[in-house]
Amino acid sequence: MSDTRYTKEHEWIRMDGDIATIGITEYAQSQLGDIVFVEIPDNGKSVSKGREAAVVESVKAASEVYAPVSGTVTEGNAVLADAPDTVNSDPDGDGWFFKMTLSDPSELDELMDQAAYDSYLKEIDG
């Protein structure tokens, strides 16, 4: 998955043409535990890099999901309304949160690739 980029807040972003798909990482879902609710942004909502874009609630806590880049939401994952645990079972696939178009594609260059994210996880887990 070399086309996937990561944030230090454990969101991932994957580009498919001009559309980016955003979700949370395996590490994030494992830290949250059983996910019971996901609030996704509405279509057409503008999001800014590093600002809250979605909310995920687990049996442990509620957490914000931040936009890894700036842009406009084009689609939320409707599956998560009825099956929020999809994030636990497939965080890198069917458990995606939303899709968006980017207003500044150069922001992708500021995110980590897989190797850098793996190193980051080793740092924070000691």
Coordinates of C-alpha atoms in Angstrom, one line a residue:
M1 CA 0.0 0.0 0.0
S2 CA 2.6 2.5 -1.0
D3 CA -0.1 5.0 -2.0
T4 CA -1.3 5.3 1.5
R5 CA -0.1 8.2 3.8
Y6 CA -0.5 8.5 7.5
T7 CA -0.8 11.2 10.2
K8 CA 0.7 11.2 13.7
E9 CA -2.9 11.1 14.9
H10 CA -3.3 7.7 13.2
E11 CA -5.5 8.6 10.3
W12 CA -4.7 7.2 6.9
I13 CA -5.4 8.7 3.4
R14 CA -5.4 6.9 0.1
M15 CA -5.7 8.6 -3.3
D16 CA -7.6 7.2 -6.2
G17 CA -7.4 9.7 -9.0
D18 CA -8.6 13.0 -7.6
I19 CA -10.5 11.4 -4.7
A20 CA -9.0 10.7 -1.3
T21 CA -10.4 8.1 1.1
I22 CA -9.8 8.6 4.8
G23 CA -9.9 6.2 7.7
I24 CA -8.2 5.4 11.0
T25 CA -5.3 2.9 11.3
E26 CA -5.2 -0.5 12.8
Y27 CA -3.2 1.0 15.7
A28 CA -5.9 3.6 16.3
Q29 CA -8.8 1.1 16.3
S30 CA -6.9 -1.3 18.6
Q31 CA -6.3 1.6 21.1
L32 CA -10.0 2.6 21.0
G33 CA -11.4 -0.9 21.5
D34 CA -14.9 -1.8 20.4
I35 CA -16.3 1.0 18.3
V36 CA -20.0 1.7 19.0
F37 CA -20.7 4.9 17.0
V38 CA -19.2 6.9 14.1
E39 CA -20.2 10.4 13.1
I40 CA -19.1 11.1 9.6
P41 CA -19.1 14.6 7.9
D42 CA -21.9 15.6 5.5
N43 CA -21.3 15.7 1.8
G44 CA -20.1 19.1 0.7
K45 CA -18.5 20.0 4.0
S46 CA -15.2 21.8 3.8
V47 CA -12.5 20.4 6.1
S48 CA -9.1 21.8 7.0
K49 CA -5.9 19.9 7.5
G50 CA -5.6 19.0 11.2
R51 CA -9.1 20.0 12.1
E52 CA -11.9 17.7 13.4
A53 CA -13.7 16.0 10.5
A54 CA -15.4 13.1 12.2
V55 CA -16.0 11.5 15.6
V56 CA -15.6 7.9 16.7
E57 CA -17.0 6.5 20.0
S58 CA -15.8 3.3 21.5
V59 CA -16.6 1.6 24.8
K60 CA -13.5 3.4 26.1
A61 CA -13.8 6.9 24.9
A62 CA -15.0 9.4 22.2
S63 CA -12.2 10.7 19.9
E64 CA -12.0 13.1 17.1
V65 CA -10.8 12.1 13.6
Y66 CA -8.8 14.9 12.0
A67 CA -8.7 15.7 8.3
P68 CA -5.2 14.7 7.1
V69 CA -5.4 17.3 4.3
S70 CA -7.8 20.2 3.4
G71 CA -10.7 19.8 0.9
T72 CA -14.3 19.0 0.5
V73 CA -16.1 15.9 1.6
T74 CA -17.7 14.0 -1.3
E75 CA -19.0 10.9 0.4
G76 CA -19.4 9.5 3.9
N77 CA -19.3 5.7 4.6
A78 CA -23.0 5.0 5.2
V79 CA -22.2 1.4 6.3
L80 CA -20.8 2.8 9.5
A81 CA -24.1 4.1 10.7
D82 CA -25.5 0.6 11.1
A83 CA -22.2 -1.2 11.5
P84 CA -19.6 1.0 13.3
D85 CA -17.7 -2.1 14.3
T86 CA -16.6 -2.4 10.6
V87 CA -13.9 0.0 11.7
N88 CA -12.6 -2.7 14.1
S89 CA -12.8 -5.5 11.6
D90 CA -11.4 -3.7 8.6
P91 CA -9.9 -0.3 9.4
D92 CA -7.8 -0.1 6.3
G93 CA -10.6 -1.3 3.9
D94 CA -14.4 -1.3 4.4
G95 CA -14.1 0.7 7.6
W96 CA -13.1 4.0 5.8
F97 CA -14.8 7.1 7.1
F98 CA -15.2 9.6 4.2
K99 CA -14.0 10.5 0.8
M100 CA -13.0 14.0 -0.3
T101 CA -11.4 16.1 -3.0
L102 CA -8.2 18.0 -2.0
S103 CA -7.9 21.8 -2.2
D104 CA -4.1 21.6 -1.9
P105 CA -2.6 18.3 -3.0
S106 CA 0.9 19.4 -1.9
E107 CA -0.3 18.7 1.7
L108 CA 0.1 15.0 1.0
D109 CA 3.8 15.5 0.9
E110 CA 3.8 16.4 4.6
L111 CA 2.3 13.0 5.6
M112 CA 4.2 9.8 6.5
D113 CA 4.6 6.9 4.1
Q114 CA 4.2 3.3 5.4
A115 CA 7.9 3.0 6.5
A116 CA 7.9 6.3 8.3
Y117 CA 4.6 5.5 10.1
D118 CA 5.9 2.1 11.1
S119 CA 9.0 3.8 12.6
Y120 CA 6.7 6.3 14.4
L121 CA 4.7 3.4 15.9
K122 CA 7.9 1.9 17.3
E123 CA 8.9 5.3 18.8
I124 CA 5.6 5.8 20.6
D125 CA 5.3 2.2 21.8
G126 CA 8.8 2.3 23.1

